[in-house]
Coordinates of C-alpha atoms in Angstrom, one line a residue:
M210 CA 117.8 99.3 27.0
T211 CA 114.8 96.9 26.7
D212 CA 112.5 96.5 29.6
F213 CA 111.3 92.9 30.0
L214 CA 108.2 91.2 31.6
V215 CA 108.4 87.5 32.3
I216 CA 105.0 85.9 32.4
G217 CA 105.1 82.6 34.3
I218 CA 108.0 82.4 36.8
G219 CA 107.9 78.7 37.6
R220 CA 110.8 76.4 36.7
M221 CA 111.8 77.8 33.2
G222 CA 110.3 81.2 33.6
G223 CA 112.1 81.6 36.9
I224 CA 115.4 80.9 35.2
H225 CA 114.7 83.6 32.6
A226 CA 113.7 86.1 35.2
K227 CA 116.8 85.4 37.4
N228 CA 119.1 85.7 34.4
L229 CA 117.6 89.0 33.4
A230 CA 117.6 90.3 37.0
A231 CA 121.3 89.4 37.4
G232 CA 122.2 91.5 34.3
R233 CA 123.3 88.5 32.2
V234 CA 121.5 89.9 29.1
R235 CA 123.2 92.9 27.5
G236 CA 120.8 95.8 26.9
A237 CA 118.0 94.2 28.9
R238 CA 116.4 94.9 32.2
L239 CA 113.9 92.9 34.2
K240 CA 111.1 95.4 35.0
A241 CA 108.2 93.0 35.9
V242 CA 107.1 89.4 36.4
C243 CA 103.7 87.8 36.5
D244 CA 102.5 84.5 38.0
T245 CA 99.1 83.2 39.2
D246 CA 100.7 81.5 42.2
A247 CA 100.8 83.9 45.2
D248 CA 103.6 82.0 46.9
V249 CA 105.8 82.2 43.8
R250 CA 105.1 85.9 43.5
A251 CA 105.9 86.5 47.2
A252 CA 109.2 84.6 47.0
F253 CA 110.3 86.4 43.9
K254 CA 109.4 89.8 45.4
A255 CA 111.4 89.0 48.5
A256 CA 114.4 88.2 46.4
H257 CA 114.0 91.1 43.9
P258 CA 112.2 94.0 45.7
D259 CA 112.8 96.4 42.8
V260 CA 110.9 94.2 40.3
E261 CA 107.2 94.8 39.8
V262 CA 105.0 91.7 40.5
Y263 CA 101.6 91.0 39.0
S264 CA 99.1 88.2 39.2
D265 CA 97.4 88.9 35.8
Y266 CA 99.3 89.1 32.5
R267 CA 96.8 91.7 31.1
E268 CA 97.4 94.1 34.0
A269 CA 101.2 93.4 33.7
A270 CA 101.2 94.2 30.0
E271 CA 99.1 97.4 30.5
K272 CA 100.8 98.8 33.6
S273 CA 104.4 97.8 33.5
G274 CA 105.3 99.8 30.4
V275 CA 107.7 97.0 29.1
N276 CA 109.0 96.6 25.6
A277 CA 109.2 92.9 25.6
A278 CA 107.7 89.8 27.2
I279 CA 108.9 86.3 27.7
I280 CA 106.0 83.8 28.0
A281 CA 106.8 80.7 30.1
T282 CA 103.3 79.5 31.1
P283 CA 101.6 76.1 30.4
H284 CA 101.2 75.3 26.7
Y285 CA 97.5 76.2 26.2
S286 CA 98.0 79.8 27.2
H287 CA 101.0 80.6 24.9
T288 CA 99.1 82.0 21.9
E289 CA 96.4 83.7 24.0
I290 CA 99.1 85.7 25.9
A291 CA 101.2 86.3 22.8
E292 CA 98.3 87.7 20.9
Y293 CA 97.4 90.0 23.8
C294 CA 100.9 91.4 24.0
I295 CA 101.6 91.6 20.3
T296 CA 98.4 93.5 19.5
R297 CA 99.6 96.1 22.2
G298 CA 103.0 96.5 20.7
I299 CA 104.9 94.4 23.1
N300 CA 107.6 92.2 21.5
V301 CA 107.2 88.5 22.4
L302 CA 109.6 85.6 23.0
S303 CA 107.4 82.5 23.7
E304 CA 108.5 79.2 25.2
K305 CA 107.9 76.1 23.1
P306 CA 105.6 74.8 21.8
Q307 CA 104.0 77.7 20.0
T308 CA 100.7 76.1 21.0
V309 CA 99.1 72.6 20.9
T310 CA 97.2 72.5 17.6
V311 CA 98.3 73.5 14.1
G312 CA 95.1 75.3 13.5
E313 CA 95.7 77.7 16.4
A314 CA 99.3 78.1 15.4
R315 CA 98.3 79.2 11.9
R316 CA 95.8 81.7 13.4
M317 CA 98.5 83.1 15.7
N318 CA 100.8 83.5 12.7
E319 CA 98.1 85.5 10.9
V320 CA 97.9 87.8 13.9
A321 CA 101.7 88.2 14.1
E322 CA 101.8 88.9 10.3
K323 CA 99.3 91.8 10.8
H324 CA 101.6 93.3 13.4
S325 CA 104.9 92.7 11.6
D326 CA 106.5 95.7 13.3
V327 CA 106.4 93.7 16.6
L328 CA 109.0 91.0 17.0
Y329 CA 107.5 87.5 17.7
A330 CA 110.1 84.8 18.4
I331 CA 110.1 81.3 19.9
M332 CA 112.5 79.6 22.4
Y333 CA 114.0 77.0 20.1
N334 CA 117.3 76.9 22.0
Q335 CA 118.6 73.8 20.3
R336 CA 119.3 75.9 17.2
T337 CA 122.1 77.5 19.2
N338 CA 123.8 74.1 19.5
R339 CA 127.0 74.6 17.5
M340 CA 126.7 71.1 15.9
Y341 CA 123.2 71.7 14.6
A342 CA 124.2 75.2 13.4
Y343 CA 127.1 73.7 11.5
A344 CA 124.8 71.0 10.0
K345 CA 122.4 73.8 9.0
K346 CA 125.2 75.5 7.0
L347 CA 126.0 72.2 5.3
M348 CA 122.4 71.5 4.4
D349 CA 121.8 75.0 3.1
K350 CA 124.7 74.8 0.7
G351 CA 123.7 71.3 -0.5
A352 CA 126.9 69.7 0.8
L353 CA 125.2 66.3 1.2
G354 CA 123.7 66.4 -2.3
E355 CA 120.5 64.5 -2.9
L356 CA 118.7 63.5 0.4
R357 CA 118.5 59.7 0.8
R358 CA 117.8 59.0 4.5
V359 CA 117.0 60.6 7.8
T360 CA 117.2 58.8 11.1
L361 CA 116.4 60.5 14.4
I362 CA 116.5 58.5 17.7
V363 CA 115.6 60.4 20.9
T364 CA 115.2 57.9 23.7
D365 CA 117.1 59.8 26.4
W366 CA 114.1 61.7 27.7
Y367 CA 113.7 59.4 30.7
R368 CA 110.7 60.4 32.9
S369 CA 109.6 58.4 36.0
Q370 CA 106.1 58.2 37.4
F371 CA 107.2 60.6 40.1
Y372 CA 108.0 63.3 37.5
Y373 CA 104.5 63.0 36.1
D374 CA 102.9 63.0 39.5
M375 CA 104.6 66.3 40.5
G376 CA 102.2 68.3 38.3
G377 CA 98.6 67.6 37.4
W378 CA 98.9 69.3 34.1
R379 CA 101.8 67.1 32.9
A380 CA 101.3 64.3 30.5
S381 CA 97.6 64.9 29.7
W382 CA 95.6 66.0 26.8
N383 CA 93.7 68.6 28.8
G384 CA 96.7 69.9 30.7
E385 CA 99.5 69.8 28.2
G386 CA 98.1 68.8 24.8
G387 CA 99.9 65.6 24.6
G388 CA 102.9 63.8 26.1
L389 CA 106.5 63.0 25.0
L390 CA 106.2 64.6 21.6
I391 CA 104.8 68.0 22.6
N392 CA 106.8 68.4 25.8
Q393 CA 110.2 66.8 25.4
C394 CA 110.7 66.1 21.7
V395 CA 109.5 69.4 20.2
H396 CA 113.1 70.7 20.2
Q397 CA 114.5 67.8 18.3
L398 CA 111.6 67.9 15.9
D399 CA 112.2 71.6 15.3
V400 CA 115.8 70.8 14.5
L401 CA 114.8 67.9 12.2
Q402 CA 112.4 70.1 10.1
W403 CA 115.0 73.0 10.2
L404 CA 117.6 70.8 8.6
V405 CA 115.6 68.7 6.1
G406 CA 112.1 70.2 6.0
L407 CA 108.8 68.5 6.7
P408 CA 108.1 65.2 5.0
E409 CA 105.4 64.6 2.4
S410 CA 103.7 62.1 4.6
L411 CA 104.2 59.9 7.6
I412 CA 102.7 56.9 9.4
A413 CA 103.1 56.5 13.2
V414 CA 102.6 54.3 16.2
A415 CA 102.3 55.9 19.7
K416 CA 101.7 54.1 23.0
T417 CA 102.2 54.3 26.8
V418 CA 104.7 52.0 28.4
N419 CA 104.9 51.3 32.1
R420 CA 103.4 54.7 33.2
N421 CA 100.1 55.7 34.7
I422 CA 99.4 58.5 32.2
T423 CA 96.9 59.1 29.4
V424 CA 99.3 60.2 26.7
E425 CA 102.2 58.7 24.8
N426 CA 105.8 58.1 26.1
D427 CA 106.8 55.8 23.2
V428 CA 106.7 56.7 19.5
A429 CA 107.8 55.2 16.2
V430 CA 107.4 57.1 12.9
I431 CA 108.2 56.4 9.2
M432 CA 108.4 59.5 7.0
K433 CA 108.4 60.0 3.2
Y434 CA 110.3 63.0 1.8
P435 CA 110.1 64.8 -1.5
G436 CA 112.4 63.1 -4.1
G437 CA 112.0 59.6 -2.6
A438 CA 114.0 59.9 0.6
T439 CA 112.8 58.1 3.7
G440 CA 113.0 58.8 7.4
E441 CA 112.7 57.1 10.7
F442 CA 111.9 58.8 14.0
V443 CA 111.9 56.8 17.3
A444 CA 111.4 58.4 20.7
S445 CA 110.7 57.2 24.3
G446 CA 110.6 58.4 27.8
H447 CA 111.1 55.1 29.6
E448 CA 114.6 54.1 28.5
P449 CA 117.0 54.7 31.5
R450 CA 120.1 54.9 29.4
G451 CA 118.7 56.2 26.1
T452 CA 120.2 57.4 22.8
N453 CA 120.2 60.8 21.2
R454 CA 121.4 60.5 17.6
L455 CA 120.6 62.2 14.3
E456 CA 121.8 60.9 10.9
I457 CA 121.2 62.6 7.6
A458 CA 122.5 60.7 4.6
G459 CA 122.8 62.1 1.1
D460 CA 124.4 60.9 -2.1
K461 CA 127.4 63.2 -1.5
G462 CA 127.9 62.7 2.2
K463 CA 126.5 62.0 5.7
I464 CA 126.1 63.8 9.0
V465 CA 126.0 62.0 12.3
I466 CA 125.2 64.0 15.4
D467 CA 125.3 62.4 18.9
K468 CA 124.6 64.3 22.1
H469 CA 127.9 66.0 22.3
K470 CA 129.8 65.2 19.1
M471 CA 129.2 65.5 15.3
L472 CA 130.9 63.8 12.4
Y473 CA 130.5 65.1 8.8
I474 CA 131.7 62.7 6.1
A475 CA 132.1 64.2 2.6
Y476 CA 132.4 61.7 -0.3
E477 CA 135.0 62.4 -3.0
K478 CA 132.5 60.9 -5.5
S479 CA 128.8 60.9 -5.2
E480 CA 126.9 57.6 -4.8
R481 CA 125.6 58.0 -8.3
E482 CA 129.1 58.4 -9.7
I483 CA 130.4 55.5 -7.8
N484 CA 127.6 53.3 -9.0
A485 CA 128.0 54.4 -12.6
T486 CA 131.8 53.9 -12.8
V487 CA 132.7 50.9 -10.6
T488 CA 134.0 48.0 -12.6
K489 CA 135.2 45.7 -9.8
G490 CA 134.4 44.9 -6.2
Y491 CA 131.6 46.5 -4.3
G492 CA 132.4 50.1 -5.1
S493 CA 133.8 52.8 -2.8
T494 CA 135.2 56.3 -2.6
R495 CA 137.6 58.4 -0.6
V496 CA 136.1 60.5 2.2
K497 CA 137.0 63.6 4.1
K498 CA 135.9 63.7 7.8
T499 CA 135.2 66.8 9.8
R500 CA 134.5 66.6 13.6
V501 CA 132.6 69.1 15.7
T502 CA 132.0 68.9 19.4
Y503 CA 129.4 70.6 21.6
G504 CA 132.2 72.3 23.6
A505 CA 133.1 71.8 27.2
I506 CA 132.8 75.5 28.2
R507 CA 129.4 75.7 26.5
K508 CA 128.2 72.6 28.3
L509 CA 129.3 74.0 31.6
T510 CA 127.6 77.4 30.9
D511 CA 124.4 75.7 29.9
L512 CA 124.4 73.7 33.2
V513 CA 124.8 77.0 35.2
Y514 CA 122.6 79.4 33.2
G515 CA 120.6 77.3 30.8
Q516 CA 121.0 77.0 27.0
Q517 CA 118.0 79.3 26.7
L518 CA 120.0 82.3 27.8
R519 CA 121.6 82.5 24.3
V520 CA 118.2 82.8 22.8
V521 CA 117.2 85.6 25.2
K522 CA 120.4 87.4 24.5
R523 CA 119.8 87.2 20.7
F524 CA 116.2 88.4 21.2
A525 CA 117.4 91.4 23.1
D526 CA 120.2 92.1 20.6
V527 CA 117.6 92.3 17.8
L528 CA 115.4 94.7 19.8
N529 CA 118.5 96.8 20.5
G530 CA 119.7 96.8 16.9
K531 CA 122.7 94.5 17.5
A532 CA 121.4 91.5 15.5
A533 CA 119.3 91.1 12.4
E534 CA 117.2 88.1 13.4
P535 CA 116.2 86.1 16.5
T536 CA 117.2 82.5 16.9
A537 CA 113.8 81.5 15.6
Y538 CA 110.8 83.5 14.6
G539 CA 107.5 82.6 16.3
R540 CA 105.9 81.7 13.0
E541 CA 108.4 78.8 12.7
G542 CA 106.8 77.1 15.7
V543 CA 104.0 75.8 13.5
R544 CA 106.3 73.4 11.6
A545 CA 107.4 71.1 14.5
L546 CA 103.8 71.4 15.8
E547 CA 102.4 70.2 12.5
F548 CA 104.7 67.2 12.6
I549 CA 103.5 66.4 16.1
N550 CA 99.8 66.8 15.1
A551 CA 100.4 64.5 12.1
V552 CA 102.0 61.8 14.3
Y553 CA 98.9 61.9 16.6
L554 CA 96.5 61.8 13.7
S555 CA 98.3 58.8 12.2
A556 CA 98.8 57.0 15.5
Y557 CA 95.1 57.2 16.5
S558 CA 93.6 56.7 13.1
G559 CA 96.0 54.0 11.9
K560 CA 96.4 55.7 8.5
E561 CA 99.1 57.6 6.6
V562 CA 98.9 61.3 7.1
K563 CA 99.9 63.8 4.4
F564 CA 101.2 67.3 4.7
P565 CA 99.9 70.0 5.1
V566 CA 97.9 68.6 8.0
D567 CA 94.1 69.1 8.0
A568 CA 93.7 71.4 11.0
G569 CA 90.0 70.6 11.3
E570 CA 90.5 66.9 11.3
Y571 CA 93.1 67.2 14.1
D572 CA 90.9 69.5 16.1
E573 CA 88.2 66.8 16.0
L574 CA 90.5 64.1 17.2
F575 CA 92.0 66.4 19.8
E576 CA 88.6 67.2 21.3
K577 CA 87.7 63.5 21.4
L578 CA 90.9 62.7 23.2
K579 CA 90.3 65.4 25.8
M580 CA 86.7 64.3 26.4
E581 CA 87.7 60.6 26.8
E582 CA 90.4 61.6 29.3
K583 CA 88.0 63.7 31.4
K584 CA 85.7 60.7 31.7
H585 CA 88.4 58.5 33.2
V586 CA 90.6 60.9 35.1
R587 CA 89.6 63.0 38.1
N588 CA 90.5 66.7 38.4
L589 CA 90.7 67.3 34.6

């Protein structure tokens, strides 16, 4: 049995804590929670009198005697708390993003590497999506052949001004470390790099559309991949009926994933073979189509308990010897974050940015953006 501490029991952390308290995670027990908000602590204690409640994560880590901690605090504190727990032998499952700058993420990974006996994982719950998991198997075995094109459209993250006004830390450089990219799109960007890897370089445009915020809610990116493949990424938080679609095209097939359905098209002949052998017409080949759906039962379960529950279950199974690996190791958080930092660097400099990202250059830009925001926005 693994004893858990949930640090930060607001919206998402509250869901994790309630799932653990209700016994929905095999081999796991909620022993303690921690939150800086006295009202939140009081409400949780009233509902769960047997659970220890703390206001300081250090005290909670030292006194609760737990084996594992789930971190669900604002972005800036993720690595600080993770490092504190890991260096004291407490296994960590951190909410996304790993942190807000690629430099800090790299430093956190060095800490985790020095304590490799302690499990460090990240809440990339989209990897449990059966469509993305199937696509990952196809990509790993080279089913699509030579990568030719990647297109990711994520315009279904609609967020009104009311949403931003609910929390002062939301949609700000000083409170959140960015906008649409680092909050909403980090999951899709993790899936993107998980399936096709990071590009060699990118060039981006980021802007704010029809919202009183200091960060982006509209992004367009062009990527260049090794081998000559190209990619396009478009995202927005102001499109009422947006699109969620990922296409990966290779010379031997294509994957198309919408929000709840996937189509895999396998070519009988590769594009190179078609082009080399066609003697009339435009050229074509027979195809085999495979369809995968998200699953009605999974969709319903996610609505009730949250997709993240599967990640917590897998994390507990690893700690209890029932699984070999978590859904995603914490060190993998740096990849989507590096993509995000590269987009910001390109958007605010107007230049093409190459990978790996220069952490020092991004830190300089980041500090400048935070300082400018403080000059023009109160309470930051």
